[in-house]
Structures are given as structure tokens and as C-alpha cells.
XYZ file of C-alpha atoms in Angstrom:
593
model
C 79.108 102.286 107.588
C 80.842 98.761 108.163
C 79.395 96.060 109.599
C 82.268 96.008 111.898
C 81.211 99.654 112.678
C 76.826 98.527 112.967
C 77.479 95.680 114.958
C 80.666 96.543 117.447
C 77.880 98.642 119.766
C 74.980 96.040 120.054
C 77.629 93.694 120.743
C 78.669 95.654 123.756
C 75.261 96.486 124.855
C 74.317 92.393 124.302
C 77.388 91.436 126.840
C 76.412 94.284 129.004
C 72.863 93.601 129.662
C 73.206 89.649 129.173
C 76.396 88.989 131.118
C 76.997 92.500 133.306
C 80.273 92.539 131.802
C 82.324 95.104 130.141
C 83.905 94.632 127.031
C 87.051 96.650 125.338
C 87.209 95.213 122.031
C 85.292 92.940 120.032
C 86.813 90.469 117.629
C 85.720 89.922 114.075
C 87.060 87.755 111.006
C 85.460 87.297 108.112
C 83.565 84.288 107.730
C 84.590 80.800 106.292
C 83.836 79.955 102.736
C 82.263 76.828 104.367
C 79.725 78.334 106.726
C 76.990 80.436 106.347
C 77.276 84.111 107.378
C 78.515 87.657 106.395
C 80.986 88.340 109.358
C 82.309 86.233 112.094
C 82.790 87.551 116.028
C 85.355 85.385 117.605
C 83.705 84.708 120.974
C 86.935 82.997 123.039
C 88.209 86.163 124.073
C 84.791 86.702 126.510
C 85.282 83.255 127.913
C 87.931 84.999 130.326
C 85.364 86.710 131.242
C 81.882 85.075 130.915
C 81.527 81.563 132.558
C 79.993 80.168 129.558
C 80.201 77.536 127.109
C 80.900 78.872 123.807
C 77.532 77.877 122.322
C 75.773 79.423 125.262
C 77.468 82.310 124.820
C 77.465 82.571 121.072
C 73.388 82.134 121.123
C 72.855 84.376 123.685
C 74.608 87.192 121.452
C 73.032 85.986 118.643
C 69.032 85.801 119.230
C 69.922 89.277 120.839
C 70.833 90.820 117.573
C 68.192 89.281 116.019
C 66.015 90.926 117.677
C 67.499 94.424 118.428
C 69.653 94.622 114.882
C 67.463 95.594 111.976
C 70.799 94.183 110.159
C 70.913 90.695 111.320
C 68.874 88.431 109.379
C 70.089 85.225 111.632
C 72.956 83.404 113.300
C 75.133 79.929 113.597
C 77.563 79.457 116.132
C 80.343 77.064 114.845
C 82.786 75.994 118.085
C 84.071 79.540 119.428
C 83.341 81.358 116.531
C 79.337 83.155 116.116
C 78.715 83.426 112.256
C 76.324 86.427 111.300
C 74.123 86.669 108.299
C 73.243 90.065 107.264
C 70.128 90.970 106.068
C 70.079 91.947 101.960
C 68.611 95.304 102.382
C 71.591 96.410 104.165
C 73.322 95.206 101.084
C 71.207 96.931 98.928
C 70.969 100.558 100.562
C 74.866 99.825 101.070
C 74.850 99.634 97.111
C 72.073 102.189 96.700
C 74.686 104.628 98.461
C 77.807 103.663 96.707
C 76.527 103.083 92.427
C 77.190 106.261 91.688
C 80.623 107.398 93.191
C 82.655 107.717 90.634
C 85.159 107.793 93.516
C 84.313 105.470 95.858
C 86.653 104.590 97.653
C 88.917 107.669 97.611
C 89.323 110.190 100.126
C 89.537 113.976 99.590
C 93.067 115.414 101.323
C 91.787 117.065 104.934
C 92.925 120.953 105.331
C 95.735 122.091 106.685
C 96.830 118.026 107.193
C 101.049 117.205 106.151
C 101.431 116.492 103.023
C 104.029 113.214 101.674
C 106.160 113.752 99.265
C 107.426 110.684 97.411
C 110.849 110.217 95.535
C 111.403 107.872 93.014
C 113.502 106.940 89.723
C 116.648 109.220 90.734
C 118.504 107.985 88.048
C 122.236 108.771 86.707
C 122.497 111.188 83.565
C 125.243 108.673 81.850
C 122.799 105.979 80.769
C 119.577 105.513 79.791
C 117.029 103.869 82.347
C 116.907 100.151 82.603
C 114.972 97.271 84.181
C 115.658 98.346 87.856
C 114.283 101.830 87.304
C 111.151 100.277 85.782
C 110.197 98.818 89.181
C 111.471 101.511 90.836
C 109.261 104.367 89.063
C 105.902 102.344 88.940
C 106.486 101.553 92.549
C 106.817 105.107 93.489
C 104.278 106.610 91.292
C 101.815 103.690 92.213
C 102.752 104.374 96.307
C 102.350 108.482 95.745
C 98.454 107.855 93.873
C 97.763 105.378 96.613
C 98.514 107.737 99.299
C 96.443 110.237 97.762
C 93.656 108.330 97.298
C 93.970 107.485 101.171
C 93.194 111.122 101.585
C 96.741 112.952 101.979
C 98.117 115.610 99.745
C 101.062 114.061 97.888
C 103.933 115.498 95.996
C 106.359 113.451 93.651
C 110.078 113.989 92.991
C 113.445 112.876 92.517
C 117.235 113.877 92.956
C 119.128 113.556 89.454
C 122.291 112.483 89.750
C 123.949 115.217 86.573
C 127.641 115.252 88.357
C 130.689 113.045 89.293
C 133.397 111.719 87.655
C 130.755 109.071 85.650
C 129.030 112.106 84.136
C 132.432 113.197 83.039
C 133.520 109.986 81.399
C 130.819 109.862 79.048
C 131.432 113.870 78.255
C 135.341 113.305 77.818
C 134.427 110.435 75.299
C 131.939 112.303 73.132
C 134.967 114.619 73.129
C 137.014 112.072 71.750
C 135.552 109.944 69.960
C 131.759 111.289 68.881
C 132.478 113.647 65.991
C 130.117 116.031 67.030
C 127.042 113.363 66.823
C 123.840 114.760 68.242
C 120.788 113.127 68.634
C 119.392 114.651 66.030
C 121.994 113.498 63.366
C 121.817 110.428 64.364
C 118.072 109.818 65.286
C 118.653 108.008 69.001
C 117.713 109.240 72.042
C 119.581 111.700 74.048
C 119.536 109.223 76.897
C 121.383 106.496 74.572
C 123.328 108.628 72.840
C 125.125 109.382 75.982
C 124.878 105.800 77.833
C 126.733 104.693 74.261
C 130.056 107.171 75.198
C 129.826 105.881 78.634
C 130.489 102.411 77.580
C 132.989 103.822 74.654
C 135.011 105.553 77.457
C 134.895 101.768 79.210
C 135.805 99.946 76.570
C 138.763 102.491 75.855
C 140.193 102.648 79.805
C 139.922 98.740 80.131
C 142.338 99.038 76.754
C 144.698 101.496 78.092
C 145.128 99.376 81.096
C 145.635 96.319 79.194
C 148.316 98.239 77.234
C 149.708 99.338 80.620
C 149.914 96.318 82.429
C 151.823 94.603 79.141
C 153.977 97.391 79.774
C 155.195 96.046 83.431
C 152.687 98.298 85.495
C 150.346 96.197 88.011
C 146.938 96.158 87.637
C 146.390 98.818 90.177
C 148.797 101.352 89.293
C 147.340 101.269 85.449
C 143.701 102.036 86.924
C 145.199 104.941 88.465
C 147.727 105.798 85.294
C 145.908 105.403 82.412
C 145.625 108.251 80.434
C 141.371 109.009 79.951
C 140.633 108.082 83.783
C 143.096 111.064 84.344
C 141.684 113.556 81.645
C 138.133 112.300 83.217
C 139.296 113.389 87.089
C 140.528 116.640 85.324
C 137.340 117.198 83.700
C 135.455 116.935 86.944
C 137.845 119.537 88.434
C 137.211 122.166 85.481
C 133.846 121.206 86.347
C 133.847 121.860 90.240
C 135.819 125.241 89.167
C 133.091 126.621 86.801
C 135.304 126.280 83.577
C 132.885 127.640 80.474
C 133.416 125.056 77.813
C 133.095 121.989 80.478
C 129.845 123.049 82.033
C 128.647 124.013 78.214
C 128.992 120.581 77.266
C 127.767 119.320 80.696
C 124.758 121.322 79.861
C 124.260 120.105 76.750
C 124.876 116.906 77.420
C 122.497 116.524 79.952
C 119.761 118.292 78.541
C 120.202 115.253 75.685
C 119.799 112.358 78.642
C 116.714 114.947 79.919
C 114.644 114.858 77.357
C 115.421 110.959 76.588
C 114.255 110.060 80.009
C 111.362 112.590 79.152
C 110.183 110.265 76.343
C 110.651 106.879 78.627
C 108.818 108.523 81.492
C 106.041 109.098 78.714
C 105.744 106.078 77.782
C 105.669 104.434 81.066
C 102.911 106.856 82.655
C 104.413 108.776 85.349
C 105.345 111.904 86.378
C 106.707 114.534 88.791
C 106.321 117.872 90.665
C 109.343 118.841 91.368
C 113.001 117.892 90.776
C 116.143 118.447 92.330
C 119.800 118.080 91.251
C 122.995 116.357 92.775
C 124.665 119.718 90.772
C 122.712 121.893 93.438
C 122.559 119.414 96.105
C 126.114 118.569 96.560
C 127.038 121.069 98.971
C 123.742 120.579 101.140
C 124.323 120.201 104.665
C 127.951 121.025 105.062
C 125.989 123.691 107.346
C 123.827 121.223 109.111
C 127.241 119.606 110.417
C 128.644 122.617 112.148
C 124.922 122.849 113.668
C 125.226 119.050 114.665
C 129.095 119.667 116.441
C 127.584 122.425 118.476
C 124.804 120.031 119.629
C 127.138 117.377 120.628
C 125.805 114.843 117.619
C 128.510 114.800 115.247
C 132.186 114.730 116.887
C 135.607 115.865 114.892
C 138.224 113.765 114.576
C 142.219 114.225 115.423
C 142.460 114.629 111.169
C 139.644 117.462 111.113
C 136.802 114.445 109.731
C 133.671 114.513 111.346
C 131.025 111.402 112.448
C 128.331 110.105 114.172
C 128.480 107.212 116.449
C 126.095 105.301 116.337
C 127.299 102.056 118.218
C 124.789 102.996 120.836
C 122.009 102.024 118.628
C 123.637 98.852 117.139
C 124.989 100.414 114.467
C 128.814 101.911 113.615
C 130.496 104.815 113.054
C 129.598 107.154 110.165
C 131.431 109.782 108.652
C 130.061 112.948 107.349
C 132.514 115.814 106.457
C 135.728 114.171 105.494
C 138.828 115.757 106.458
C 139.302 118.043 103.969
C 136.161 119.362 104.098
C 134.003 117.846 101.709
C 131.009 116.585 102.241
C 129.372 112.407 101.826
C 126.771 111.105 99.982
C 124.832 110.965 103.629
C 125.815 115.115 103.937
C 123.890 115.387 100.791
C 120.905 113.580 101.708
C 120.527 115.262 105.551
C 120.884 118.290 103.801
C 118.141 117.848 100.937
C 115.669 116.431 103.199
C 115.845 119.497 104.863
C 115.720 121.650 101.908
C 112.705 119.750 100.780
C 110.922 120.445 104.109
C 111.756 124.054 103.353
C 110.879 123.864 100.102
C 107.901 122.808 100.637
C 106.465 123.873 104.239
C 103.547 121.438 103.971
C 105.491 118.379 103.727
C 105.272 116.323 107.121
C 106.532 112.898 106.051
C 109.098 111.538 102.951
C 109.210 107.866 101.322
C 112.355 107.542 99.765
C 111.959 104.791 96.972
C 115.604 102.575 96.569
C 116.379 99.271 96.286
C 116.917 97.376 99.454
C 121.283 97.472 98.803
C 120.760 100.850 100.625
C 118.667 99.767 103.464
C 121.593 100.501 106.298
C 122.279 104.133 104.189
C 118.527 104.937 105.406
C 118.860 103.462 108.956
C 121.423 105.878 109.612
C 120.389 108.831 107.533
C 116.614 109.120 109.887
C 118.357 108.451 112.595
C 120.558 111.362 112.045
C 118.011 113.399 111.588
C 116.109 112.358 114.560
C 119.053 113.142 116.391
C 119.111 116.624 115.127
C 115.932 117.558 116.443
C 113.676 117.138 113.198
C 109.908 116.606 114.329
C 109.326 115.045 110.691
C 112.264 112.406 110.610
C 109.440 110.206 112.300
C 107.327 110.555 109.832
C 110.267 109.269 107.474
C 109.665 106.033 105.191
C 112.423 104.138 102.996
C 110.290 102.058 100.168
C 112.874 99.206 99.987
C 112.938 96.736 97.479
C 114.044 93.678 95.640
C 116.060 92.799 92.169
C 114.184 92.025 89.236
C 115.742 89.410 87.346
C 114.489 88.010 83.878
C 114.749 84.353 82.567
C 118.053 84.249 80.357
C 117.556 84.570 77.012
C 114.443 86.323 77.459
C 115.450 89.516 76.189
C 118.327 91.316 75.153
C 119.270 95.029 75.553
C 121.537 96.883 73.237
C 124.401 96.945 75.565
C 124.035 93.450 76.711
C 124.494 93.856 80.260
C 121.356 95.869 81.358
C 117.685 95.674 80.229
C 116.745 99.019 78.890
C 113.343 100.207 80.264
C 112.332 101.386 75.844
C 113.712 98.130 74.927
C 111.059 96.056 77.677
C 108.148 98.633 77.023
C 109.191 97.833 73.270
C 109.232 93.991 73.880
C 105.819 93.980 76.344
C 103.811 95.828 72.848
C 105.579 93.044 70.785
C 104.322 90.432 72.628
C 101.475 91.488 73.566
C 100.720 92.044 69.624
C 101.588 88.636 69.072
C 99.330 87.415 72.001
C 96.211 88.867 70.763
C 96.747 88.303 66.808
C 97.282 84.582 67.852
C 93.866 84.946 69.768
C 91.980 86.720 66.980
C 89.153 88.802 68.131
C 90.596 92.771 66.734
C 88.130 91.955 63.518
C 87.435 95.440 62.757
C 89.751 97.314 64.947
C 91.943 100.291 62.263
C 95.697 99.923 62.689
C 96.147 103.259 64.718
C 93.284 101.353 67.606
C 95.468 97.782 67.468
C 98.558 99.975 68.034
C 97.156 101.694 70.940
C 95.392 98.519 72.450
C 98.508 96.523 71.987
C 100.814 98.986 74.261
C 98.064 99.071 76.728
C 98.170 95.477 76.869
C 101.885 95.134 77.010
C 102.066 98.177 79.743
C 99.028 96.796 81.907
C 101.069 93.499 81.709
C 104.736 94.778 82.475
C 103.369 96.499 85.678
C 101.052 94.453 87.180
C 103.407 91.644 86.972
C 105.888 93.783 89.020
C 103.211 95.940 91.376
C 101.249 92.578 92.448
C 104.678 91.407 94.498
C 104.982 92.768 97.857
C 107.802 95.543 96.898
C 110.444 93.415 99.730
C 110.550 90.543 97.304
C 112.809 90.094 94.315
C 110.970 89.312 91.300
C 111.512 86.970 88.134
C 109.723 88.828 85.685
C 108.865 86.589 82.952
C 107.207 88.603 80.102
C 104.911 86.038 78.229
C 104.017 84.538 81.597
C 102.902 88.032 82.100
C 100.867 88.892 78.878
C 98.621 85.518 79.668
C 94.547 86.386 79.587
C 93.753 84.005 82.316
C 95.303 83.914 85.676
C 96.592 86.676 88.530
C 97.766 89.112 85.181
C 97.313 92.624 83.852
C 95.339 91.166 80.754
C 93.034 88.983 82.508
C 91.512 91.674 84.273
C 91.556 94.094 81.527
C 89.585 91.635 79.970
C 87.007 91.666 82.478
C 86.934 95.534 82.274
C 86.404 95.177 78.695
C 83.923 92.162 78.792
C 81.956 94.575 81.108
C 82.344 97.602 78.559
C 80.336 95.289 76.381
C 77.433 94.499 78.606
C 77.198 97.999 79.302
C 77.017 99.430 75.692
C 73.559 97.069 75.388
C 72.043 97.774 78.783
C 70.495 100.839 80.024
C 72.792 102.262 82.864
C 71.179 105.456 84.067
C 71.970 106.772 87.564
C 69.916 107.087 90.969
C 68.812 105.252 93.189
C 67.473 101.277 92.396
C 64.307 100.260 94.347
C 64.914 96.746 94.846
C 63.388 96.993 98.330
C 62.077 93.212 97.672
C 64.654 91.510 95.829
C 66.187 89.042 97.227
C 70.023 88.501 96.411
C 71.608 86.232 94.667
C 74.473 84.357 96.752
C 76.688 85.222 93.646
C 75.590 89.108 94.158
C 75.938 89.169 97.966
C 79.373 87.539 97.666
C 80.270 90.291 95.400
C 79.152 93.010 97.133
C 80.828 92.043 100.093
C 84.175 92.540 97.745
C 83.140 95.668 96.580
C 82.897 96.334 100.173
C 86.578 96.149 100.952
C 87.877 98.563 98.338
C 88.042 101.576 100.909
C 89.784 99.864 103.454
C 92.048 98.319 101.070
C 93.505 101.919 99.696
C 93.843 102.524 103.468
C 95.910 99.378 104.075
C 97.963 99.705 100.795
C 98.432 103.542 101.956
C 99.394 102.388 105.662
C 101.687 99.644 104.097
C 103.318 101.480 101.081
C 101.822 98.487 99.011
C 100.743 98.627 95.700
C 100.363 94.763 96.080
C 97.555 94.934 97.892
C 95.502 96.884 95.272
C 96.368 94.476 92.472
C 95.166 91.425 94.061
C 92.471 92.837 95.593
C 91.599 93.845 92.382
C 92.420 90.408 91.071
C 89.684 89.036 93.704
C 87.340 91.198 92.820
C 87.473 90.098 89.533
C 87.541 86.353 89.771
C 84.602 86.937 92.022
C 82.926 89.166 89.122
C 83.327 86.456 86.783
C 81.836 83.722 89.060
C 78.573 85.635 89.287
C 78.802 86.453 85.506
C 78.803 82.231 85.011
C 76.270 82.097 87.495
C 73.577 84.383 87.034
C 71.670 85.916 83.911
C 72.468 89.874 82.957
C 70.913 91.415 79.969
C 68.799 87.828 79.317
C 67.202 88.286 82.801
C 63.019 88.796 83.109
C 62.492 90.478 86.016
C 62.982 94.194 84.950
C 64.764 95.390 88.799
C 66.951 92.287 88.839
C 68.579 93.067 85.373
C 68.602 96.655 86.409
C 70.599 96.083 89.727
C 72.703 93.157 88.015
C 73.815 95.943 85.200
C 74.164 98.702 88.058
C 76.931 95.588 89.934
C 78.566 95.224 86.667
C 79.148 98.714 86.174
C 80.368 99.353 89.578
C 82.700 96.211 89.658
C 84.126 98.541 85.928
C 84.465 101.515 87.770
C 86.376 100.259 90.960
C 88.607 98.158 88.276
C 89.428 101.292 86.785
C 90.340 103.051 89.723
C 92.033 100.367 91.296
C 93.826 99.957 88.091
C 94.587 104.021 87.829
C 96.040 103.797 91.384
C 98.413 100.813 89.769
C 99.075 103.225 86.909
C 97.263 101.364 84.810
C 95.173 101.967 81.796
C 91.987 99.882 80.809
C 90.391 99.484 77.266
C 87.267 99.434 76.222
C 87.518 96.906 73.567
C 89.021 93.923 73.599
């Protein structure tokens, strides 16, 4: 239980009996690195109601706990504010209860509650995946395992985007121009293979303009005349009409970018449950429209369009059926969240991870739905969030205009090889256990540098900045997971309960337990939030405060048999909740380093 928990009802009782006052709330804060205590109550809320100085007032409370609180050791009362210093066996029994959860911290899904499902990535199928989808898919995968940990059943996805006319320009120009390439004859990845005829069918249209416009055409007129942007509209036409040999190489084509992002999903550690398609989407709440005329939300226009005004609520006009009949980009949507919900009956709530350029899209698209009578559009969540932008010159991808997400992961091993050779402590490690440790390095770096911003900001992500070993960075606390990995391998760690029933604690060990302390609430913030920044530097606390009691205090050298026992229990919980932390971040940890 927390002390906020223990101490909220003697508190109560204390004013009661010493005052005859009635209290609704008590105030706590945590106490200030300068004064002595555990936990602060803020007393100059009950001088409204208590004529009292806040001394009086503070002492009074305070020799009353002493006396009645088997967990209050004893008091100061600094100006308004009455410091509390807990006793160290509630420290101890707190640990006693806690050493050996391997998930402490997490809490199991309760029956029959909603489950979340979280989208993320949603990427095009002309192009590989690049720097912005990095941030995207660790923040969704990191926000899905937080939410779960929180205690909610959680299902991932995302919406493909496989059609449109920019799916058909890299198709026409593999036509054209690929000779019948595959991936396997030429040994890249699907997803590159493509993204490589979608800039060949740029570099050919910007041509054919250039040709036109020498030609006495305006600029204009040759984006609309030029010969492939015309064969491209076509395409998507024999497309829309089910012609054999476009949706054959449509197929195949995508299937190529599928198992490309397959590999880069891989390698950056997350997953899915279920996917859905812009191919079967499309179409998707043409339906709910009609449904929304009849119920006065949507109204037709003179030209047969139909919108939603939404002046009312301070924002515009939006359309959703033009007027000859096809359906938006917000159709789409209203109708997949919908199908989702059916889909999936359990789902209560949805957390649509996109950048923040789409912020006003979401506005409107759960207000919509609120409007149309869905229960769950409250429980609707748009993770919005910054750019990432690199220092020039940092890195380069292959098409020099986007960072591909291989090329980073690719770049984060490299320097995270160079890092540690220049560092020199992998005597003895094979080739095959540098490889491995080297991408868990570069990965731990790449995505705690990006997770440990709150997801709003935009982010300069500098890679050997990231890859340092000391600091608020992947490495440094992998470091300390491995540095504990060490201690553990010479100490004897068996389980149960520690009788320490007389030791008295270290301020270095009390100061860490009250960290270790936090983690629960902290997945319950980060859950509440959407923020996987919260886990990092909590983690990154924990941590530095790990390492202060490691400079402080002996561990394996210690005499006294239950002090090195409980100081080797604290080290190996501080490992565990790293890990987990880390695992909600997405995060691997190595035992060596």
C-alpha cells in the first residue's frame, strides 16, 4: 500500500479528533532533497479551516502519528509544509513483498473490461519506411505495451495504404523501365525495389514536363499533359475496374513492399494483430453517410456533395461524399473505426498514432463520430506528434531526400560498434555475441533517444550524442543493467523472504527504495498520458539513483551476512524493473557489457 494510501486516514482521524474538523482531501508532495523526511503533507490548505499557526498545526498532526502510526518514525515541520519520516521496516516488508515479482509493477487486464486498440506505422506501399515511421512505430508499440501493462487488454494495428494513383506510378514504371527485376534478381528489398520506380517514374514526369513546357505549354497544362501521369490515372482506373493484369501486378508488387517492411519491422521489434487495407477500406462509410443525412448530421448540397458543419464548434465545413459520389479520406476513416469496433466487439477506446500535420483531420473525424451517436468516440485518442530532424550531414539515405528506417538501424549498429571498440572491454566476446551486442546497443540507443521526448515535441536526433555511455541515453542504462548482471553472477540471489527485521537502512538504500516505489504509478501515468517519456526517465532516475548507492555503499565486500543479502536482493530488483521498464520502451538489455 502507499504511504499516501497508510497515512491519508490517520490524517483525517488526527484533524478530526484534534481540531473537530472535517477534511476532504489531504495534500501530499514528496519531500525536499534538503529536509529530512519520506513524504511531505502540505498543511496551508487546513489553515482555512483550523485557526492555527502552521507549526501548531503541523506538530499537532505530527506527535499524533507518532504515536498512533506504527509507520511514522518522526516528524519536522518546515513553514507550511509537515515532513514525515517513515519508519525502515515499512521499507523493508514493502521490499519483502515486492523482490520477487517478476512483474511488479504490471497489472493483469480485468474481465470483461474494453479493450484499446492502437494503430501505428500505416505506411504507403511505394517506398520503403523512413525516419518519420521510426518514431512513429516505437511510439505506438511502446504506448500499446504501456497500456497493457496498466492493466487493459490491447490490440495493435494499422491501415496500409496499397492504392491510389502513387501506388500506380511506381507499378507503371516497373512496367517501363524495370526489365522484369525482382527482388530476388537483384538482391534488394521488396520495399526498395519499389520506392526506386517511384522515384524513376519522378524523375521521368519532371522530364516530360520539362520537354513540354520547351514546347510552349505552361507549367500547369504539362502536369496535366504529360504522357506517364496520364498512363498512371489510367492505370488506377483499370485498377478501380478489376482489370486482371493490373491488379496481378498490384499484387505482386505489393506483396514485394510487404515482406520488405516485414524485415524492417523485424529489425526494429514490433509487431501487430491485425491489419487492414486502404484496398478494402476505401469504400467504408459511404453507408454511414446516408445514416448521418437521415439523422440530420450531414446535409447535401445543391451539387449532390454532402458535409458537416461544424462552425458551431469553432471549426468549418467538411465534406464527406463528394458530388459524384465518392467518398474522402475522412469517409474512410468514420467508416473503419466502425468496422474495427465491429471487428472486434471488445474494443472500447482507439489511439490513432500520426504526426501532429493531421491534428485538425482528428478534431473533426471524433467529433463526427460523436455526433453519430457512437458511445466509444469518447473513448477516442489521437497520439500526435512532432518531426524528427537530424543534424545535416549526419547521415545520408540512398535517395537523398528521406532517411530510410534500414539505413538508421544500419548506421545506430555502426556506431555503436565503433563506440564500444574505441572503449575496449568485448575481450573475449566471439564475433556472432559483438554482432548481436552491437545492434542492441545501436537499437537501445536509436529509441530511447526518441521515446524519452514527450511525443508533442519535435526532436533533433543526433545519433552519436545518442550512443554516449554516460548521461540520460539508452547505453548508459544498459550499462547499469549489465554492471548489475555482473554482481549478480558472484552473489547468491535465492528467493523468499529477507529477515532484516533489525537492519537499519542505509540513506543510499531508503532513497532507492523510495524509487523503486514509483514504478507502478508511473506505468499508470505513462498509460493515462500516452507517454512513453515518462518510463524512460523514470527509468533514467532510477538508475542514477542505483549508481549513487553503488558508490556509496559496499555489495559483495560487505560483512554483515543480511546486509549483503538485502543489498544483492536491491540490485537485482533495480535489474528487473530496468528490464521491464526497458521492455515497455521496446527495448532489449544485455547481459554483458
Amino acid at each position: 500500500m502507499s504511504l499516501q494510501k497508510i497515512l491519508t486516514a490517520p490524517i483525517e482521524t488526527a484533524i478530526a479528533t484534534l481540531f473537530d474538523v472535517t477534511v476532504e482531501r489531504i495534500e501530499f508532495q514528496a519531500t525536499r532533497k534538503d529536509f529530512e523526511g519520506d513524504i511531505t503533507m502540505v498543511l496551508f490548505p487546513l489553515l482555512k479551516l483550523i485557526k492555527s499557526s502552521p507549526a501548531e498545526l503541523g506538530n499537532k498532526i505530527g506527535n499524533y502519528l507518532v504515536e498512533n502510526v506504527p509507520e511514522v518514525e518522526h516528524f519536522n515541520v518546515v513553514a507550511g509544509f509537515l515532513n514525515i519520516v517513515i519508519a525502515d521496516a515499512y521499507y523493508i516488508n514493502f521490499f519483502n513483498t515486492i523482490k520477487d515479482q517478476d512483474q511488479y509493477g504490471f497489472v493483469a487486464p480485468k474481465p470483461n473490461e474494453k479493450a484499446v486498440m492502437i494503430e501505428y506505422s500505416s505506411p504507403n506501399t511505394n517506398k520503403p519506411l523512413h525516419l518519420g515511421h521510426v518514431r512513429n512505430n516505437l511510439l505506438g508499440y511502446s504506448v500499446a505495451e504501456i497500456i497493457k501493462a496498466s492493466g487493459k487488454k490491447v490490440y495493435k494495428t494499422q491501415i496500409i495504404n496499397d492504392r491510389g494513383i502513387h501506388i500506380c506510378k511506381s507499378m507503371l514504371a516497373w512496367q517501363k523501365f524495370g526489365n522484369g527485376e525482382t527482388p530476388e534478381s537483384t538482391h534488394l528489398k521488396g520495399d526498395k525495389l519499389v520506392g526506386k520506380y517511384y522515384v524513376a517514374f519522378d524523375k521521368a514526369y519532371k522530364e516530360q514536363i520539362a520537354a513540354l513546357v520547351a514546347a510552349g505549354k505552361s507549367e500547369d497544362e504539362a502536369k496535366k499533359q504529360a504522357p506517364i501521369i496520364l498512363e498512371a490515372q489510367q492505370m488506377l482506373l483499370d485498377w478501380e475496374a478489376g482489370k486482371p493484369e493490373v491488379v496481378a501486378l498490384w499484387k505482386k508488387m505489393n506483396q514485394w513492399v510487404y515482406d520488405g517492411f516485414g524485415e524492417t519491422y523485424k529489425n526494429l521489434g514490433v509487431n501487430f494483430d491485425s491489419y487492414y487495407y486502404e484496398s478494402n477500406t476505401y469504400l467504408l462509410g459511404k453507408d454511414v453517410v446516408q445514416m448521418g443525412l437521415e439523422k440530420g448530421v450531414f446535409e447535401k448540397d445543391p451539387d449532390g456533395s454532402v458535409w458537416i458543419d461544424l462552425t458551431d464548434e469553432g471549426l468549418d465545413r467538411k465534406i464527406v461524399l463528394r458530388s459524384d459520389g465518392t467518398a474522402v479520406y475522412m469517409t474512410q476513416d468514420i467508416g473503419t473505426a466502425i468496422q474495427r469496433v465491429n471487428d472486434f466487439p471488445d474494443v472500447g477506446g482507439m489511439v490513432y498514432t500520426v504526426g501532429n500535420e493531421q491534428d485538425y483531420h482528428f478534431k473533426v473525424l471524433f467529433l463526427i463520430l460523436k455526433k453519430l451517436g457512437f458511445d466509444w468516440s469518447k473513448n477516442l485518442y489521437h497520439l500526435s506528434y512532432g518531426m524528427v530532424d537530424l543534424p545535416s550531414g549526419k547521415m545520408k539515405s540512398r535517395e537523398g531526400t528521406v532517411v530510410d528506417a534500414d539505413d538508421l538501424i544500419e548506421d545506430m549498429t555502426q556506431t555503436a560498434q565503433q563506440l564500444s571498440e574505441e572503449l575496449g572491454k568485448l575481450e573475449g566476446y566471439s564475433p556472432e555475441e559483438k554482432a548481436t551486442l552491437y545492434k542492441t546497443i545501436g537499437l537501445g540507443a536509436l529509441k530511447y533517444y526518441i521515446l524519452k521526448v514527450d511525443p508533442k515535441k519535435r526532436i533533433l536526433f543526433n545519433p552519436e550524442e545518442s550512443v554516449d555511455f554516460a548521461g540520460n541515453t539508452g547505453p548508459f542504462i544498459q550499462y547499469t543493467y549489465a554492471r548489475i548482471q555482473s554482481i549478480l553472477r558472484k552473489a547468491d540471489t535465492t528467493k523468499g523472504p529477507i529477515d532484516a527485521s533489525g537492519l537499519q537502512l542505509h540513506e543510499k538504500e531508503k532513497e532507492l527504495l523510495k524509487q523503486i516505489a514509483l514504478f507502478p504509478e508511473t506505468i499508470q501515468l505513462a498509460a493515462d498520458n500516452h507517454s512513453p517519456a515518462l518510463i524512460a526517465n523514470y527509468t533514467y532516475d532510477l538508475v542514477k539513483e542505483y549508481n549513487s548507492f553503488y558508490q556509496s555503499v559496499s555489495i559483495l565486500g560487505e560483512g554483515d551476512a543480511i546486509k549483503k543479502t538485502f543489498r544483492v536482493a536491491l540490485s537485482r530488483k533495480v535489474s528487473n524493473i530496468i528490464q521491464s521498464a526497458f521492455g515497455l520502451l521496446g527495448i532489449d538489455v544485455p547481459e554483458r557489457m
